[in-house]
Amino acid sequence: MMEDSFFKKIYNHTNIKKDDYNTIINAHTKVDFSKNDIVLNENQINNAYYLVKSGLFRSYVVDYKGNEITTGFFGPYDILIEVASLFLRIPSKETIQALTDCEVYKIKFNDFQNLYSNIEGFTEWGRNWMSHQLFMAKKRAVTMHTQSASQRYLSLVKEKPQIIKEVPLKYIATYLGVTDTSLSRIRKEVLSQTEKLP
């Protein structure tokens, strides 16, 4: 029952029927990753995506100076995916790494295609999900230019508090586009402002 509610929370669409959920769940396989495991390497073609049940992951690229730049964080109820590689069938620009021990449900690309072609509600869910991903990518690109580093940090605290608690600062810093030193200063400023509140 708990497994059903997990899948229904992620694949949430009014047109997906009860029997359809059984088909969807059966297309997934439970997989465990250990801390620091690589889920997808740069230049690999992504052949599956994962529903995160527990644990944390990050995606990152290596810049022209050889530095790792974190591009995303994934936690419980997120879909762990490199969209361009999976759907365009091209080598990934990103690497995906487990930051903790993790439990996920894996679905292979061909099994996803089968669900997408045969279950109307799943097709509609997929279109809605992709539209949301495009919106979020655009939002992140805009906020990197329009918000201060402090504002971006506070947004991350609000949206993904687990990241702030469990992820090394060096990964959070590159995700926010700041140095480790700047992030430490921002955290101190935020903490001191919080302590002043009544």
mmCIF file of C-alpha atoms in Angstrom:
data_model
loop_
_atom_site.group_PDB
_atom_site.id
_atom_site.type_symbol
_atom_site.label_atom_id
_atom_site.label_comp_id
_atom_site.label_asym_id
_atom_site.label_seq_id
_atom_site.Cartn_x
_atom_site.Cartn_y
_atom_site.Cartn_z
ATOM 1 C CA MET A 1 0.000 0.000 0.000
ATOM 2 C CA MET A 2 2.819 2.409 0.892
ATOM 3 C CA GLU A 3 4.482 1.522 -2.428
ATOM 4 C CA ASP A 4 1.241 2.369 -4.269
ATOM 5 C CA SER A 5 1.017 5.786 -2.609
ATOM 6 C CA PHE A 6 4.668 6.487 -3.501
ATOM 7 C CA PHE A 7 4.037 5.876 -7.198
ATOM 8 C CA LYS A 8 0.720 7.729 -7.157
ATOM 9 C CA LYS A 9 2.343 10.784 -5.589
ATOM 10 C CA ILE A 10 4.913 10.955 -8.406
ATOM 11 C CA TYR A 11 2.703 9.847 -11.292
ATOM 12 C CA ASN A 12 -0.119 12.093 -10.173
ATOM 13 C CA HIS A 13 -2.737 12.539 -12.895
ATOM 14 C CA THR A 14 -6.524 12.274 -12.707
ATOM 15 C CA ASN A 15 -6.712 10.250 -15.955
ATOM 16 C CA ILE A 16 -4.461 7.431 -14.766
ATOM 17 C CA LYS A 17 -6.802 4.581 -13.794
ATOM 18 C CA LYS A 18 -6.328 2.237 -10.838
ATOM 19 C CA ASP A 19 -5.439 -0.721 -13.088
ATOM 20 C CA ASP A 20 -3.001 1.507 -14.969
ATOM 21 C CA TYR A 21 -1.080 2.131 -11.759
ATOM 22 C CA ASN A 22 -0.488 -1.608 -11.399
ATOM 23 C CA THR A 23 0.981 -1.696 -14.915
ATOM 24 C CA ILE A 24 3.126 1.362 -14.180
ATOM 25 C CA ILE A 25 4.441 -0.027 -10.881
ATOM 26 C CA ASN A 26 5.306 -3.377 -12.505
ATOM 27 C CA ALA A 27 7.453 -1.559 -15.091
ATOM 28 C CA HIS A 28 9.805 -0.396 -12.326
ATOM 29 C CA THR A 29 12.539 -2.315 -10.512
ATOM 30 C CA LYS A 30 13.826 -1.533 -7.025
ATOM 31 C CA VAL A 31 17.515 -0.588 -6.983
ATOM 32 C CA ASP A 32 19.864 0.451 -4.147
ATOM 33 C CA PHE A 33 22.851 2.759 -4.525
ATOM 34 C CA SER A 34 25.630 3.294 -1.986
ATOM 35 C CA LYS A 35 27.108 6.667 -1.090
ATOM 36 C CA ASN A 36 29.358 7.999 -3.910
ATOM 37 C CA ASP A 37 28.094 5.474 -6.482
ATOM 38 C CA ILE A 38 27.952 6.888 -10.009
ATOM 39 C CA VAL A 39 24.519 6.387 -11.567
ATOM 40 C CA LEU A 40 25.399 7.919 -14.934
ATOM 41 C CA ASN A 41 28.771 8.957 -16.308
ATOM 42 C CA GLU A 42 29.466 11.882 -18.613
ATOM 43 C CA ASN A 43 29.459 10.704 -22.269
ATOM 44 C CA GLN A 44 27.216 7.709 -21.474
ATOM 45 C CA ILE A 45 23.773 7.516 -23.058
ATOM 46 C CA ASN A 46 21.108 7.504 -20.354
ATOM 47 C CA ASN A 47 18.917 4.410 -20.767
ATOM 48 C CA ALA A 48 16.690 4.725 -17.687
ATOM 49 C CA TYR A 49 15.373 7.099 -15.082
ATOM 50 C CA TYR A 50 14.724 6.608 -11.370
ATOM 51 C CA LEU A 51 12.094 7.524 -8.798
ATOM 52 C CA VAL A 52 13.880 8.432 -5.570
ATOM 53 C CA LYS A 53 12.376 6.692 -2.535
ATOM 54 C CA SER A 54 15.117 7.711 -0.082
ATOM 55 C CA GLY A 55 18.534 9.346 -0.171
ATOM 56 C CA LEU A 56 20.125 12.229 -2.067
ATOM 57 C CA PHE A 57 21.804 12.559 -5.444
ATOM 58 C CA ARG A 58 23.484 15.335 -7.383
ATOM 59 C CA SER A 59 24.182 15.951 -11.062
ATOM 60 C CA TYR A 60 27.309 17.812 -12.119
ATOM 61 C CA VAL A 61 29.410 18.883 -15.087
ATOM 62 C CA VAL A 62 33.149 19.507 -15.326
ATOM 63 C CA ASP A 63 33.929 23.030 -16.546
ATOM 64 C CA TYR A 64 36.746 24.090 -18.880
ATOM 65 C CA LYS A 65 39.071 24.524 -15.878
ATOM 66 C CA GLY A 66 38.426 20.984 -14.654
ATOM 67 C CA ASN A 67 36.158 22.021 -11.761
ATOM 68 C CA GLU A 68 33.030 20.062 -10.853
ATOM 69 C CA ILE A 69 29.949 22.299 -11.024
ATOM 70 C CA THR A 70 26.795 20.909 -9.417
ATOM 71 C CA THR A 71 23.782 21.353 -11.713
ATOM 72 C CA GLY A 72 21.038 19.734 -9.644
ATOM 73 C CA PHE A 73 20.027 17.942 -6.458
ATOM 74 C CA PHE A 74 17.516 15.101 -6.197
ATOM 75 C CA GLY A 75 15.799 13.775 -3.070
ATOM 76 C CA PRO A 76 12.755 11.701 -2.065
ATOM 77 C CA TYR A 77 9.849 11.825 -4.565
ATOM 78 C CA ASP A 78 12.054 13.436 -7.219
ATOM 79 C CA ILE A 79 12.645 11.897 -10.635
ATOM 80 C CA LEU A 80 16.358 11.288 -11.164
ATOM 81 C CA ILE A 81 16.981 11.835 -14.861
ATOM 82 C CA GLU A 82 19.229 13.402 -17.471
ATOM 83 C CA VAL A 83 16.470 14.490 -19.813
ATOM 84 C CA ALA A 84 18.421 15.367 -22.965
ATOM 85 C CA SER A 85 20.428 12.141 -22.990
ATOM 86 C CA LEU A 86 17.411 9.924 -22.288
ATOM 87 C CA PHE A 87 14.981 11.375 -24.799
ATOM 88 C CA LEU A 88 17.355 12.553 -27.538
ATOM 89 C CA ARG A 89 19.513 9.407 -27.219
ATOM 90 C CA ILE A 90 22.727 11.415 -27.039
ATOM 91 C CA PRO A 91 25.746 11.135 -24.689
ATOM 92 C CA SER A 92 25.169 12.823 -21.341
ATOM 93 C CA LYS A 93 26.913 16.104 -20.558
ATOM 94 C CA GLU A 94 26.353 15.437 -16.851
ATOM 95 C CA THR A 95 27.436 12.874 -14.281
ATOM 96 C CA ILE A 96 24.935 11.711 -11.642
ATOM 97 C CA GLN A 97 26.270 10.656 -8.242
ATOM 98 C CA ALA A 98 24.695 9.293 -5.048
ATOM 99 C CA LEU A 99 25.483 11.547 -2.077
ATOM 100 C CA THR A 100 24.079 9.086 0.469
ATOM 101 C CA ASP A 101 22.912 5.484 0.505
ATOM 102 C CA CYS A 102 19.787 5.544 -1.660
ATOM 103 C CA GLU A 103 16.738 3.476 -2.547
ATOM 104 C CA VAL A 104 15.165 4.093 -5.958
ATOM 105 C CA TYR A 105 12.813 2.550 -8.494
ATOM 106 C CA LYS A 106 14.268 2.231 -11.983
ATOM 107 C CA ILE A 107 12.381 2.244 -15.264
ATOM 108 C CA LYS A 108 14.173 1.540 -18.545
ATOM 109 C CA PHE A 109 13.667 3.850 -21.511
ATOM 110 C CA ASN A 110 11.897 1.200 -23.620
ATOM 111 C CA ASP A 111 9.491 0.380 -20.775
ATOM 112 C CA PHE A 112 8.735 4.092 -20.372
ATOM 113 C CA GLN A 113 8.051 4.360 -24.109
ATOM 114 C CA ASN A 114 5.652 1.426 -23.857
ATOM 115 C CA LEU A 115 3.708 3.047 -20.986
ATOM 116 C CA TYR A 116 3.719 6.414 -22.773
ATOM 117 C CA SER A 117 2.292 4.842 -25.948
ATOM 118 C CA ASN A 118 -0.364 2.674 -24.312
ATOM 119 C CA ILE A 119 -1.700 4.484 -21.227
ATOM 120 C CA GLU A 120 -3.514 7.715 -22.059
ATOM 121 C CA GLY A 121 -3.272 9.167 -18.548
ATOM 122 C CA PHE A 122 0.441 8.396 -18.437
ATOM 123 C CA THR A 123 0.928 10.198 -21.752
ATOM 124 C CA GLU A 124 -0.819 13.276 -20.353
ATOM 125 C CA TRP A 125 1.225 13.058 -17.153
ATOM 126 C CA GLY A 126 4.432 12.888 -19.219
ATOM 127 C CA ARG A 127 3.547 16.001 -21.204
ATOM 128 C CA ASN A 128 2.706 17.912 -18.027
ATOM 129 C CA TRP A 129 5.912 16.773 -16.345
ATOM 130 C CA MET A 130 8.051 17.815 -19.300
ATOM 131 C CA SER A 131 6.382 21.238 -19.446
ATOM 132 C CA HIS A 132 7.118 21.691 -15.748
ATOM 133 C CA GLN A 133 10.777 20.704 -16.276
ATOM 134 C CA LEU A 134 11.146 23.313 -19.031
ATOM 135 C CA PHE A 135 9.586 25.921 -16.741
ATOM 136 C CA MET A 136 11.909 25.032 -13.841
ATOM 137 C CA ALA A 137 14.999 25.092 -16.075
ATOM 138 C CA LYS A 138 14.045 28.539 -17.351
ATOM 139 C CA LYS A 139 13.313 29.747 -13.817
ATOM 140 C CA ARG A 140 16.732 28.601 -12.588
ATOM 141 C CA ALA A 141 18.502 30.261 -15.535
ATOM 142 C CA VAL A 142 16.712 33.553 -14.830
ATOM 143 C CA THR A 143 17.238 33.524 -11.052
ATOM 144 C CA MET A 144 20.984 32.937 -11.501
ATOM 145 C CA HIS A 145 21.060 36.403 -13.099
ATOM 146 C CA THR A 146 18.307 38.247 -11.232
ATOM 147 C CA GLN A 147 18.696 37.090 -7.618
ATOM 148 C CA SER A 148 21.544 37.679 -5.211
ATOM 149 C CA ALA A 149 23.493 34.693 -3.896
ATOM 150 C CA SER A 150 21.746 35.154 -0.534
ATOM 151 C CA GLN A 151 18.320 35.019 -2.192
ATOM 152 C CA ARG A 152 19.282 31.874 -4.106
ATOM 153 C CA TYR A 153 20.499 30.272 -0.868
ATOM 154 C CA LEU A 154 17.265 31.129 0.965
ATOM 155 C CA SER A 155 15.216 29.690 -1.918
ATOM 156 C CA LEU A 156 17.172 26.429 -1.672
ATOM 157 C CA VAL A 157 16.640 26.348 2.107
ATOM 158 C CA LYS A 158 12.901 26.739 1.547
ATOM 159 C CA GLU A 159 12.538 24.319 -1.381
ATOM 160 C CA LYS A 160 15.011 21.587 -0.343
ATOM 161 C CA PRO A 161 15.946 21.875 3.347
ATOM 162 C CA GLN A 162 17.340 18.334 3.338
ATOM 163 C CA ILE A 163 20.054 19.474 0.903
ATOM 164 C CA ILE A 164 21.225 22.191 3.301
ATOM 165 C CA LYS A 165 21.389 19.715 6.184
ATOM 166 C CA GLU A 166 23.081 16.769 4.490
ATOM 167 C CA VAL A 167 25.073 17.903 1.432
ATOM 168 C CA PRO A 168 28.716 19.105 1.615
ATOM 169 C CA LEU A 169 29.007 22.892 1.327
ATOM 170 C CA LYS A 170 31.330 22.675 -1.688
ATOM 171 C CA TYR A 171 28.529 21.106 -3.762
ATOM 172 C CA ILE A 172 25.952 23.671 -2.627
ATOM 173 C CA ALA A 173 28.382 26.518 -3.388
ATOM 174 C CA THR A 174 28.940 25.480 -7.020
ATOM 175 C CA TYR A 175 25.188 24.955 -7.470
ATOM 176 C CA LEU A 176 24.551 28.516 -6.262
ATOM 177 C CA GLY A 177 27.426 29.905 -8.334
ATOM 178 C CA VAL A 178 29.493 31.133 -5.366
ATOM 179 C CA THR A 179 32.765 30.224 -3.663
ATOM 180 C CA ASP A 180 32.896 28.143 -0.474
ATOM 181 C CA THR A 181 33.993 31.274 1.415
ATOM 182 C CA SER A 182 31.058 33.323 0.114
ATOM 183 C CA LEU A 183 28.613 30.576 1.030
ATOM 184 C CA SER A 184 29.988 30.400 4.594
ATOM 185 C CA ARG A 185 29.518 34.176 4.904
ATOM 186 C CA ILE A 186 25.949 33.970 3.537
ATOM 187 C CA ARG A 187 25.078 31.179 5.982
ATOM 188 C CA LYS A 188 26.402 33.230 8.918
ATOM 189 C CA GLU A 189 24.430 36.302 7.800
ATOM 190 C CA VAL A 190 21.215 34.288 7.437
ATOM 191 C CA LEU A 191 21.749 32.663 10.842
ATOM 192 C CA SER A 192 22.378 35.985 12.576
ATOM 193 C CA GLN A 193 19.240 37.516 10.986
ATOM 194 C CA THR A 194 17.188 34.491 12.076
ATOM 195 C CA GLU A 195 18.452 34.823 15.657
ATOM 196 C CA LYS A 196 17.324 38.466 15.738
ATOM 197 C CA LEU A 197 13.731 37.533 14.901
ATOM 198 C CA PRO A 198 11.283 37.641 17.857
#
